[in-house]
Amino acid sequence: MTTPDRRTPARLADQRALLFDLDGVLTPTADVHMRAWSRLFTPYLAAHGVAPYTQQDYFAHIDGKPRYDGVRSLLESRGIRLPQGTPDDAPDADTVCGLGNRKNAEFTAELTEHGVEPYPGSLRFLVAAIDAGLSVAVVSSSANAVQVLRTAGILERFPVVVDGLVARQDGLAGKPAPDTYLDAASRFGLTAAECVVVEDATSGVEAGRNGAFGLVIGVDRGAGADALLAHGADVVVRDLDELVHELPEPATSAT
């Protein structure tokens, strides 16, 4: 088979696994996260007399990163430096970890109150990929990935979930380092070149590029197509159902 040009979605036909980010790719939990971050940082930044929190802060400093890294990046953008603390810090502790834990509490409250469902186009793409015989995994910086997948009713579709808890336990560097994606590929016994990274965050597509994956798909949920391409996406779509026709034909049983 002739391998198509790297920057075309036709390369999907040559790959063996799809490695999905979660928030903003499979489920609109990015919206839940954005509301939780706003609830955390709007009063916090106001109390410190610095520039107010905006939606663009989420995309520029937080999206796709491990939670504590996102806290630190946002604070540094305002010239605020706090001690790191530890993951056991109480949510009211004035540390990076304390603020991150406070944000997690806000996220859990939002998710419990409003729930979450998969994007319809992403679900169609996921089902078609599984039917075509591709392996699928979730690779998320969130420590809440399993909870979100279960709430969305799609947890059982993913035999591999590499989330923030796994990364911390196994000492894996967060995105934009490729380590979590490489770990997911290795759990299928595959190389990076045999796998597709599917991301909506600039840090995530950069992780895909840094890991030399077979294809990096950017899903533009607000980061912007130009930004996703600049950070490493080979292809950018607005919705994953645009790519269903590029998947291999469904696997069929021999008769």
Coordinates of C-alpha atoms in Angstrom, one line a residue:
M1 CA 0.0 0.0 0.0
T2 CA 1.2 3.5 -0.8
T3 CA 1.4 5.6 2.2
P4 CA -0.5 8.9 1.6
D5 CA 1.0 12.2 2.3
R6 CA 1.4 12.8 6.0
R7 CA -0.9 15.8 6.1
T8 CA -4.0 14.1 4.7
P9 CA -6.6 12.3 6.7
A10 CA -6.3 9.4 4.2
R11 CA -3.4 8.2 6.4
L12 CA -6.1 7.0 8.9
A13 CA -6.4 3.9 6.7
D14 CA -2.8 2.8 7.5
Q15 CA -3.1 3.1 11.3
R16 CA -3.9 0.5 14.0
A17 CA -5.0 2.6 17.0
L18 CA -6.7 5.8 17.9
L19 CA -5.5 7.6 21.0
F20 CA -8.2 10.1 22.1
D21 CA -7.9 13.1 24.4
L22 CA -11.1 13.3 26.4
D23 CA -12.2 16.8 27.3
G24 CA -13.2 18.7 24.1
V25 CA -12.6 15.7 21.9
L26 CA -15.0 12.9 23.0
T27 CA -17.1 14.9 25.5
P28 CA -17.8 18.6 26.0
T29 CA -16.3 18.5 29.5
A30 CA -14.0 21.2 28.3
D31 CA -17.1 23.5 29.0
V32 CA -17.3 22.0 32.5
H33 CA -13.6 22.6 33.1
M34 CA -13.8 26.1 31.7
R35 CA -16.6 27.0 34.1
A36 CA -14.8 25.4 37.0
W37 CA -11.6 27.3 36.2
S38 CA -13.5 30.5 35.9
R39 CA -15.2 29.9 39.3
L40 CA -11.7 29.4 40.8
F41 CA -9.7 32.2 39.2
T42 CA -12.2 35.0 38.7
P43 CA -12.4 35.8 42.4
Y44 CA -8.8 34.8 43.1
L45 CA -7.3 37.1 40.5
A46 CA -9.6 39.9 41.5
A47 CA -8.5 39.6 45.1
H48 CA -4.9 39.9 43.9
G49 CA -5.6 43.1 41.9
V50 CA -4.3 41.6 38.6
A51 CA -5.8 41.3 35.1
P52 CA -9.1 39.4 35.3
Y53 CA -9.5 35.8 34.1
T54 CA -10.7 35.4 30.5
Q55 CA -11.8 32.4 28.3
Q56 CA -8.6 32.9 26.3
D57 CA -6.6 32.2 29.5
Y58 CA -8.0 28.7 29.4
F59 CA -6.7 28.0 25.9
A60 CA -3.4 29.8 26.4
H61 CA -2.3 28.5 29.8
I62 CA -4.5 25.6 31.0
D63 CA -6.1 23.5 28.2
G64 CA -4.6 20.0 27.9
K65 CA -2.1 20.4 30.7
P66 CA -2.0 18.5 34.0
R67 CA -4.0 20.5 36.5
Y68 CA -1.2 21.8 38.7
D69 CA 0.8 22.8 35.6
G70 CA -2.2 24.8 34.4
V71 CA -2.5 26.5 37.8
R72 CA 1.2 27.4 37.7
S73 CA 1.1 28.6 34.1
L74 CA -1.9 30.9 34.7
L75 CA -0.4 32.3 37.9
E76 CA 2.9 33.0 36.2
S77 CA 1.1 34.9 33.4
R78 CA -0.1 37.3 36.2
G79 CA 3.3 37.5 38.0
I80 CA 2.0 35.5 40.9
R81 CA 4.3 32.9 42.5
L82 CA 3.1 30.4 45.1
P83 CA 4.8 27.4 46.8
Q84 CA 4.0 24.1 45.0
G85 CA 2.6 22.4 48.1
T86 CA 1.7 18.7 47.8
P87 CA -1.3 16.8 46.3
D88 CA -2.6 16.4 49.8
D89 CA -3.1 20.1 50.3
A90 CA -6.6 21.2 51.4
P91 CA -8.5 23.2 48.7
D92 CA -8.2 26.3 50.8
A93 CA -4.4 26.2 50.9
D94 CA -2.7 29.1 49.1
T95 CA -0.4 26.8 47.1
V96 CA -0.4 25.6 43.5
C97 CA -1.7 22.2 44.7
G98 CA -4.3 23.7 47.0
L99 CA -5.7 25.8 44.1
G100 CA -5.6 22.8 41.8
N101 CA -7.6 20.8 44.4
R102 CA -10.1 23.6 44.8
K103 CA -10.6 23.6 41.0
N104 CA -11.1 19.8 41.1
A105 CA -13.9 20.3 43.7
E106 CA -15.5 22.9 41.5
F107 CA -15.3 20.5 38.5
T108 CA -16.9 17.6 40.4
A109 CA -19.8 19.9 41.5
E110 CA -20.4 21.0 37.9
L111 CA -20.3 17.4 36.6
T112 CA -22.6 16.1 39.3
E113 CA -25.1 18.9 38.7
H114 CA -25.2 19.0 34.9
G115 CA -23.8 15.6 33.7
V116 CA -22.2 15.1 30.3
E117 CA -22.8 13.3 27.0
P118 CA -20.4 12.5 24.2
Y119 CA -20.3 14.7 21.1
P120 CA -22.6 13.0 18.6
G121 CA -20.0 13.3 15.8
S122 CA -17.2 11.9 18.1
L123 CA -19.4 9.0 19.1
R124 CA -20.2 8.2 15.4
F125 CA -16.4 8.3 14.7
L126 CA -15.6 6.1 17.7
V127 CA -18.1 3.5 16.8
A128 CA -17.0 3.4 13.2
A129 CA -13.4 3.1 14.3
I130 CA -14.1 0.1 16.6
D131 CA -16.2 -1.5 13.9
A132 CA -13.2 -1.1 11.6
G133 CA -11.1 -3.1 14.0
L134 CA -8.9 -0.2 15.3
S135 CA -7.8 -0.2 19.0
V136 CA -9.0 2.8 21.0
A137 CA -7.7 4.5 24.1
V138 CA -8.2 7.6 26.1
V139 CA -5.2 9.7 27.0
S140 CA -6.2 12.6 29.3
S141 CA -4.4 14.9 31.7
S142 CA -7.5 14.9 33.8
A143 CA -7.6 12.9 37.1
N144 CA -11.4 12.7 36.5
A145 CA -11.3 10.8 33.2
V146 CA -12.8 7.6 34.4
Q147 CA -15.6 9.4 36.1
V148 CA -16.4 11.5 33.0
L149 CA -16.3 8.4 30.7
R150 CA -18.6 6.6 33.0
T151 CA -21.0 9.5 33.3
A152 CA -21.0 9.8 29.5
G153 CA -21.8 6.1 29.1
I154 CA -18.7 5.2 27.0
L155 CA -16.2 3.9 29.6
E156 CA -16.6 0.2 28.5
R157 CA -15.6 1.1 25.0
F158 CA -12.0 1.9 26.1
P159 CA -9.8 -1.0 27.2
V160 CA -7.0 1.5 27.9
V161 CA -7.3 4.8 29.8
V162 CA -4.1 6.7 30.6
D163 CA -5.2 9.7 32.7
G164 CA -3.7 12.0 35.3
L165 CA -3.9 9.5 38.0
V166 CA -2.0 6.9 35.9
A167 CA 0.6 9.5 34.9
R168 CA 1.2 10.5 38.5
Q169 CA 1.5 6.9 39.6
D170 CA 3.9 5.9 36.9
G171 CA 5.9 9.1 36.8
L172 CA 4.9 10.0 33.3
A173 CA 5.5 13.6 32.1
G174 CA 2.4 15.5 31.1
K175 CA 1.6 17.0 27.7
P176 CA 3.2 18.5 25.7
A177 CA 5.7 15.7 26.5
P178 CA 4.6 12.6 24.5
D179 CA 5.0 10.2 27.4
T180 CA 1.3 9.5 28.2
Y181 CA 0.5 8.9 24.5
L182 CA 3.6 6.6 24.1
D183 CA 2.5 4.7 27.2
A184 CA -1.0 4.1 25.7
A185 CA 0.6 2.9 22.4
S186 CA 2.9 0.5 24.3
R187 CA -0.1 -1.0 26.1
F188 CA -1.4 -2.2 22.7
G189 CA 2.1 -3.4 21.7
L190 CA 2.2 -0.7 19.1
T191 CA 4.8 1.9 18.0
A192 CA 3.9 5.6 17.8
A193 CA 4.0 5.4 14.0
E194 CA 1.1 3.0 14.1
C195 CA -1.1 5.2 16.2
V196 CA -3.2 8.4 15.7
V197 CA -3.4 11.1 18.3
V198 CA -6.7 13.0 18.4
E199 CA -6.5 16.3 20.3
D200 CA -8.2 19.7 20.7
A201 CA -5.5 21.4 22.7
T202 CA -2.2 22.9 21.4
S203 CA -0.3 21.1 24.1
G204 CA -1.8 17.8 23.1
V205 CA -1.1 18.1 19.4
E206 CA 2.4 19.2 20.3
A207 CA 2.7 15.9 22.3
G208 CA 1.7 14.0 19.2
R209 CA 4.3 15.8 17.1
N210 CA 7.0 15.3 19.8
G211 CA 6.2 11.6 19.9
A212 CA 6.4 11.2 16.1
F213 CA 2.9 9.6 15.9
G214 CA 1.6 8.3 12.6
L215 CA -1.0 11.1 12.4
V216 CA -2.0 14.0 14.6
I217 CA -5.6 15.1 14.3
G218 CA -6.6 18.4 15.8
V219 CA -10.3 19.0 16.6
D220 CA -11.0 22.8 16.7
R221 CA -13.2 23.4 19.7
G222 CA -11.9 27.0 20.2
A223 CA -8.1 26.8 20.1
G224 CA -8.1 27.8 16.4
A225 CA -7.1 25.8 13.4
D226 CA -4.0 27.9 12.8
A227 CA -2.8 27.4 16.4
L228 CA -3.4 23.6 16.2
L229 CA -1.5 23.3 12.9
A230 CA 1.4 25.5 14.2
H231 CA 1.8 23.2 17.3
G232 CA 1.8 19.9 15.4
A233 CA -1.5 18.9 14.0
D234 CA -1.4 17.3 10.6
V235 CA -5.1 17.6 10.0
V236 CA -7.7 19.9 11.7
V237 CA -11.5 19.3 11.6
R238 CA -14.4 21.0 13.4
D239 CA -16.0 17.6 14.1
L240 CA -14.7 14.1 14.0
D241 CA -17.6 12.8 11.9
E242 CA -15.9 14.6 9.0
L243 CA -13.4 11.7 9.0
V244 CA -15.7 8.7 9.3
H245 CA -15.3 8.0 5.5
E246 CA -11.5 7.9 5.9
L247 CA -11.6 4.9 8.3
P248 CA -10.9 1.4 7.0
E249 CA -14.0 -0.7 6.0
P250 CA -15.7 -2.4 8.9
A251 CA -14.0 -5.7 9.9
T252 CA -16.1 -8.7 8.9
S253 CA -16.0 -12.3 10.1
A254 CA -14.9 -15.0 7.7
T255 CA -17.7 -17.3 6.6

